């Protein structure tokens, strides 16, 4: 089954404790992206990757890191989480090209205390 | 820069009512346009798309027409069901050396039996 898998689904942590949210896709997609969803703000792009070893900032990259060492995986790293990073996070993937749809993971709800 | 504006929610309708959710966009070129739907506790999934002017996307009784002259992509359904209750996102994607998705803020639809 074609899917984007995020882990964990729920995470509660404390300020400053490094964490990683994993994302994996099995569709051989080149493009992968991370979004955060906040009430009244919709989805905002954090980082995206056009292919292996190619990543770039989205609209809200501050406080986040990513890496793309393999085509299928695109982890999101919070080196020192802060309460303003409490949000719902989505990973997505697609084929290259603006006409292609994105496939989303089920989301990771993060609370930073 | 590019942007997407969609109507504020929530929208509350009775079953079998007509639905319109407005979406307008700004873009420098010729974007592809999408509607995504998010059911409670899930990630976004594509509802329909249109990739050029005057294209009509349709799926599950929903329709939207790409109107370049009014820069709009309004979502419509003739008769909503309780199962249509969800959050609906309008989005665009455009290539300009790289490509990013831009999402609207989402419109929550609640359909009452």
Short mmCIF file of N, CA and C in Angstrom, two decimals, chain A:
data_model
loop_
_atom_site.label_atom_id
_atom_site.label_comp_id
_atom_site.label_asym_id
_atom_site.label_seq_id
_atom_site.Cartn_x
_atom_site.Cartn_y
_atom_site.Cartn_z
N UNK A 1 0.85 -1.20 0.00
CA UNK A 1 0.00 0.00 0.00
C UNK A 1 0.88 1.24 0.00
N UNK A 2 0.57 2.17 -0.90
CA UNK A 2 1.32 3.42 -0.99
C UNK A 2 1.02 4.28 0.24
N UNK A 3 2.07 4.69 0.92
CA UNK A 3 1.80 5.49 2.11
C UNK A 3 3.00 6.30 2.55
N UNK A 4 2.70 7.32 3.36
CA UNK A 4 3.70 8.12 4.05
C UNK A 4 3.51 7.83 5.54
N UNK A 5 4.58 7.41 6.19
CA UNK A 5 4.50 6.98 7.58
C UNK A 5 5.30 7.93 8.46
N UNK A 6 4.62 8.48 9.44
CA UNK A 6 5.27 9.37 10.39
C UNK A 6 5.27 8.71 11.76
N UNK A 7 6.36 8.94 12.50
CA UNK A 7 6.41 8.46 13.89
C UNK A 7 7.21 9.45 14.74
N UNK A 8 6.76 9.66 15.99
CA UNK A 8 5.55 9.10 16.59
C UNK A 8 4.30 9.89 16.18
N UNK A 9 3.14 9.41 16.53
CA UNK A 9 1.90 10.13 16.26
C UNK A 9 1.65 11.21 17.32
N UNK A 10 2.08 10.93 18.51
CA UNK A 10 1.91 11.89 19.61
C UNK A 10 3.21 11.96 20.40
N UNK A 11 3.55 13.17 20.82
CA UNK A 11 4.79 13.34 21.56
C UNK A 11 4.66 14.52 22.50
N UNK A 12 4.98 14.27 23.76
CA UNK A 12 5.05 15.33 24.76
C UNK A 12 6.49 15.39 25.24
N UNK A 13 7.06 16.58 25.21
CA UNK A 13 8.45 16.72 25.62
C UNK A 13 8.61 18.02 26.42
N UNK A 14 9.83 18.26 26.84
CA UNK A 14 10.11 19.47 27.61
C UNK A 14 11.06 20.36 26.82
N UNK A 15 11.03 21.61 27.14
CA UNK A 15 11.88 22.60 26.46
C UNK A 15 13.34 22.17 26.48
N UNK A 16 13.97 22.22 25.30
CA UNK A 16 15.40 21.96 25.19
C UNK A 16 15.80 20.53 24.97
N UNK A 17 14.88 19.60 25.02
CA UNK A 17 15.23 18.19 24.85
C UNK A 17 15.10 17.80 23.37
N UNK A 18 16.23 17.52 22.74
CA UNK A 18 16.25 17.24 21.31
C UNK A 18 15.32 16.09 20.94
N UNK A 19 14.65 16.25 19.81
CA UNK A 19 13.79 15.17 19.34
C UNK A 19 13.82 15.09 17.82
N UNK A 20 13.46 13.91 17.34
CA UNK A 20 13.38 13.66 15.90
C UNK A 20 12.03 13.03 15.58
N UNK A 21 11.39 13.55 14.55
CA UNK A 21 10.16 12.95 14.03
C UNK A 21 10.54 12.32 12.69
N UNK A 22 10.27 11.05 12.56
CA UNK A 22 10.66 10.35 11.33
C UNK A 22 9.54 10.39 10.30
N UNK A 23 9.94 10.31 9.05
CA UNK A 23 9.00 10.27 7.93
C UNK A 23 9.58 9.35 6.87
N UNK A 24 8.77 8.43 6.39
CA UNK A 24 9.21 7.50 5.37
C UNK A 24 8.09 7.31 4.36
N UNK A 25 8.47 7.23 3.07
CA UNK A 25 7.49 6.99 2.01
C UNK A 25 7.95 5.83 1.14
N UNK A 26 6.96 5.09 0.62
CA UNK A 26 7.29 3.89 -0.17
C UNK A 26 6.89 4.03 -1.63
N UNK A 27 6.80 5.27 -2.10
CA UNK A 27 6.33 5.52 -3.46
C UNK A 27 7.44 5.98 -4.40
N UNK A 28 8.67 5.97 -3.93
CA UNK A 28 9.82 6.39 -4.74
C UNK A 28 9.69 7.85 -5.19
N UNK A 29 9.09 8.67 -4.34
CA UNK A 29 8.91 10.08 -4.67
C UNK A 29 10.21 10.85 -4.45
N UNK A 30 10.47 11.80 -5.36
CA UNK A 30 11.65 12.64 -5.21
C UNK A 30 11.41 13.76 -4.20
N UNK A 31 10.23 14.32 -4.22
CA UNK A 31 9.94 15.51 -3.43
C UNK A 31 9.33 15.12 -2.09
N UNK A 32 9.88 15.69 -1.01
CA UNK A 32 9.31 15.50 0.32
C UNK A 32 9.30 16.83 1.05
N UNK A 33 8.38 16.95 2.00
CA UNK A 33 8.17 18.24 2.63
C UNK A 33 7.64 18.06 4.04
N UNK A 34 7.93 19.03 4.91
CA UNK A 34 7.36 19.08 6.24
C UNK A 34 6.53 20.35 6.39
N UNK A 35 5.36 20.19 7.05
CA UNK A 35 4.46 21.31 7.33
C UNK A 35 4.10 21.28 8.81
N UNK A 36 3.75 22.45 9.29
CA UNK A 36 3.10 22.52 10.58
C UNK A 36 1.73 23.14 10.40
N UNK A 37 0.77 22.65 11.18
CA UNK A 37 -0.60 23.14 11.08
C UNK A 37 -0.99 23.76 12.41
N UNK A 38 -1.37 25.01 12.36
CA UNK A 38 -1.77 25.75 13.56
C UNK A 38 -3.11 26.40 13.32
N UNK A 39 -3.95 26.48 14.35
CA UNK A 39 -5.30 27.06 14.19
C UNK A 39 -5.24 28.47 13.60
N UNK A 40 -6.03 28.69 12.58
CA UNK A 40 -6.11 30.01 11.96
C UNK A 40 -4.98 30.32 10.99
N UNK A 41 -3.97 29.45 10.94
CA UNK A 41 -2.82 29.70 10.05
C UNK A 41 -2.71 28.67 8.94
N UNK A 42 -3.50 27.63 8.99
CA UNK A 42 -3.44 26.62 7.95
C UNK A 42 -2.14 25.84 8.01
N UNK A 43 -1.70 25.36 6.86
CA UNK A 43 -0.45 24.63 6.77
C UNK A 43 0.66 25.57 6.31
N UNK A 44 1.75 25.52 7.01
CA UNK A 44 2.93 26.31 6.62
C UNK A 44 4.11 25.38 6.43
N UNK A 45 4.82 25.61 5.35
CA UNK A 45 5.91 24.72 5.00
C UNK A 45 7.16 25.04 5.82
N UNK A 46 7.78 24.01 6.38
CA UNK A 46 8.97 24.19 7.21
C UNK A 46 10.22 24.01 6.37
N UNK A 47 10.36 22.85 5.76
CA UNK A 47 11.47 22.51 4.87
C UNK A 47 10.94 21.61 3.78
N UNK A 48 11.66 21.59 2.67
CA UNK A 48 11.33 20.65 1.63
C UNK A 48 12.62 20.12 1.00
N UNK A 49 12.46 19.03 0.26
CA UNK A 49 13.61 18.39 -0.38
C UNK A 49 13.21 17.95 -1.78
N UNK A 50 14.00 18.40 -2.76
CA UNK A 50 13.71 18.05 -4.14
C UNK A 50 14.27 16.68 -4.50
N UNK A 51 15.27 16.21 -3.73
CA UNK A 51 15.84 14.89 -3.97
C UNK A 51 16.88 14.62 -2.89
N UNK A 52 17.53 13.47 -2.97
CA UNK A 52 18.53 13.11 -1.97
C UNK A 52 19.60 14.18 -1.90
N UNK A 53 19.93 14.56 -0.67
CA UNK A 53 20.97 15.56 -0.38
C UNK A 53 20.63 16.97 -0.87
N UNK A 54 19.38 17.20 -1.26
CA UNK A 54 18.95 18.53 -1.69
C UNK A 54 17.79 18.97 -0.82
N UNK A 55 18.04 19.93 0.07
CA UNK A 55 16.98 20.44 0.94
C UNK A 55 16.98 21.96 0.90
N UNK A 56 15.85 22.53 1.23
CA UNK A 56 15.74 23.99 1.23
C UNK A 56 14.69 24.45 2.23
N UNK A 57 14.82 25.69 2.65
CA UNK A 57 13.91 26.23 3.66
C UNK A 57 12.56 26.54 3.05
N UNK A 58 11.54 26.31 3.86
CA UNK A 58 10.20 26.75 3.51
C UNK A 58 9.92 28.09 4.14
N UNK A 59 8.72 28.30 4.58
CA UNK A 59 8.32 29.60 5.11
C UNK A 59 8.63 29.78 6.59
N UNK A 60 8.72 28.69 7.33
CA UNK A 60 8.95 28.79 8.79
C UNK A 60 10.03 27.81 9.25
N UNK A 61 11.28 27.97 8.80
CA UNK A 61 12.32 26.98 9.10
C UNK A 61 13.02 27.14 10.45
N UNK A 62 12.81 28.28 11.12
CA UNK A 62 13.59 28.57 12.32
C UNK A 62 13.31 27.53 13.41
N UNK A 63 14.38 26.98 13.97
CA UNK A 63 14.25 26.02 15.06
C UNK A 63 14.17 24.57 14.59
N UNK A 64 14.23 24.34 13.29
CA UNK A 64 14.11 23.00 12.73
C UNK A 64 15.33 22.67 11.86
N UNK A 65 15.61 21.37 11.77
CA UNK A 65 16.61 20.87 10.83
C UNK A 65 16.04 19.65 10.13
N UNK A 66 16.56 19.39 8.94
CA UNK A 66 16.16 18.20 8.20
C UNK A 66 17.39 17.60 7.55
N UNK A 67 17.25 16.36 7.11
CA UNK A 67 18.29 15.72 6.30
C UNK A 67 17.62 14.78 5.32
N UNK A 68 18.27 14.54 4.21
CA UNK A 68 17.72 13.62 3.20
C UNK A 68 18.87 12.77 2.68
N UNK A 69 19.20 11.76 3.45
CA UNK A 69 20.31 10.88 3.08
C UNK A 69 19.84 9.73 2.19
N UNK A 70 18.58 9.40 2.29
CA UNK A 70 18.00 8.36 1.46
C UNK A 70 16.73 8.92 0.85
N UNK A 71 16.36 8.36 -0.29
CA UNK A 71 15.19 8.88 -0.99
C UNK A 71 13.91 8.71 -0.17
N UNK A 72 13.78 7.63 0.55
CA UNK A 72 12.52 7.33 1.21
C UNK A 72 12.35 8.05 2.54
N UNK A 73 13.42 8.54 3.16
CA UNK A 73 13.33 9.09 4.51
C UNK A 73 13.63 10.59 4.57
N UNK A 74 12.90 11.27 5.42
CA UNK A 74 13.08 12.73 5.54
C UNK A 74 12.74 13.12 6.99
N UNK A 75 13.66 12.90 7.91
CA UNK A 75 13.37 13.21 9.32
C UNK A 75 13.40 14.70 9.62
N UNK A 76 12.58 15.08 10.58
CA UNK A 76 12.53 16.46 11.07
C UNK A 76 13.14 16.48 12.46
N UNK A 77 14.11 17.35 12.65
CA UNK A 77 14.86 17.41 13.90
C UNK A 77 14.61 18.74 14.59
N UNK A 78 14.26 18.67 15.88
CA UNK A 78 14.16 19.86 16.70
C UNK A 78 15.30 19.77 17.72
N UNK A 79 16.34 20.56 17.52
CA UNK A 79 17.54 20.47 18.36
C UNK A 79 17.25 20.93 19.79
N UNK A 80 16.48 21.98 19.92
CA UNK A 80 16.17 22.53 21.24
C UNK A 80 14.74 23.04 21.21
N UNK A 81 13.78 22.14 21.37
CA UNK A 81 12.38 22.53 21.21
C UNK A 81 11.95 23.61 22.20
N UNK A 82 11.04 24.46 21.74
CA UNK A 82 10.48 25.49 22.60
C UNK A 82 8.96 25.41 22.54
N UNK A 83 8.25 25.98 23.51
CA UNK A 83 6.79 25.88 23.53
C UNK A 83 6.11 26.39 22.25
N UNK A 84 6.71 27.34 21.56
CA UNK A 84 6.06 27.83 20.33
C UNK A 84 6.17 26.84 19.17
N UNK A 85 6.82 25.72 19.40
CA UNK A 85 6.85 24.65 18.40
C UNK A 85 5.79 23.58 18.69
N UNK A 86 4.98 23.82 19.69
CA UNK A 86 3.81 22.96 19.92
C UNK A 86 2.88 23.12 18.73
N UNK A 87 2.60 22.01 18.06
CA UNK A 87 1.84 22.09 16.81
C UNK A 87 1.53 20.68 16.32
N UNK A 88 0.82 20.64 15.21
CA UNK A 88 0.54 19.39 14.49
C UNK A 88 1.41 19.40 13.24
N UNK A 89 2.23 18.37 13.08
CA UNK A 89 3.19 18.32 11.99
C UNK A 89 2.81 17.25 10.98
N UNK A 90 2.97 17.60 9.71
CA UNK A 90 2.69 16.67 8.63
C UNK A 90 3.88 16.56 7.70
N UNK A 91 4.18 15.33 7.31
CA UNK A 91 5.14 15.06 6.27
C UNK A 91 4.36 14.74 4.99
N UNK A 92 4.90 15.11 3.85
CA UNK A 92 4.23 14.84 2.59
C UNK A 92 5.27 14.50 1.53
N UNK A 93 4.84 13.76 0.51
CA UNK A 93 5.75 13.44 -0.59
C UNK A 93 5.00 13.50 -1.90
N UNK A 94 5.75 13.69 -2.99
CA UNK A 94 5.14 13.70 -4.31
C UNK A 94 6.21 13.46 -5.36
N UNK A 95 5.76 13.17 -6.57
CA UNK A 95 6.67 13.19 -7.70
C UNK A 95 7.07 14.63 -7.97
N UNK A 96 8.15 14.82 -8.71
CA UNK A 96 8.56 16.17 -9.08
C UNK A 96 7.53 16.80 -10.02
N UNK A 97 7.36 18.10 -9.89
CA UNK A 97 6.48 18.80 -10.81
C UNK A 97 5.31 19.43 -10.10
N UNK A 98 4.99 20.65 -10.48
CA UNK A 98 3.95 21.41 -9.79
C UNK A 98 2.58 20.79 -9.97
N UNK A 99 2.37 19.95 -10.99
CA UNK A 99 1.04 19.39 -11.21
C UNK A 99 0.76 18.18 -10.36
N UNK A 100 1.79 17.69 -9.69
CA UNK A 100 1.62 16.43 -8.96
C UNK A 100 1.07 16.65 -7.56
N UNK A 101 0.20 15.76 -7.15
CA UNK A 101 -0.42 15.88 -5.84
C UNK A 101 0.55 15.42 -4.77
N UNK A 102 0.32 15.90 -3.57
CA UNK A 102 1.12 15.48 -2.43
C UNK A 102 0.35 14.43 -1.64
N UNK A 103 1.10 13.46 -1.10
CA UNK A 103 0.55 12.43 -0.23
C UNK A 103 1.04 12.72 1.18
N UNK A 104 0.08 12.75 2.10
CA UNK A 104 0.39 13.17 3.46
C UNK A 104 0.42 12.00 4.44
N UNK A 105 1.30 12.13 5.43
CA UNK A 105 1.24 11.25 6.57
C UNK A 105 0.07 11.60 7.47
N UNK A 106 -0.13 10.80 8.51
CA UNK A 106 -1.28 10.98 9.40
C UNK A 106 -1.07 12.08 10.42
N UNK A 107 0.16 12.57 10.53
CA UNK A 107 0.42 13.70 11.42
C UNK A 107 1.08 13.29 12.73
N UNK A 108 1.82 14.24 13.30
CA UNK A 108 2.44 14.07 14.61
C UNK A 108 2.05 15.27 15.46
N UNK A 109 1.37 14.98 16.56
CA UNK A 109 0.98 16.07 17.44
C UNK A 109 2.04 16.22 18.53
N UNK A 110 2.69 17.37 18.53
CA UNK A 110 3.80 17.62 19.44
C UNK A 110 3.41 18.68 20.46
N UNK A 111 3.67 18.39 21.71
CA UNK A 111 3.49 19.37 22.79
C UNK A 111 4.84 19.57 23.47
N UNK A 112 5.27 20.82 23.55
CA UNK A 112 6.52 21.16 24.22
C UNK A 112 6.18 21.94 25.48
N UNK A 113 6.53 21.38 26.62
CA UNK A 113 6.16 22.00 27.89
C UNK A 113 7.27 22.91 28.42
#
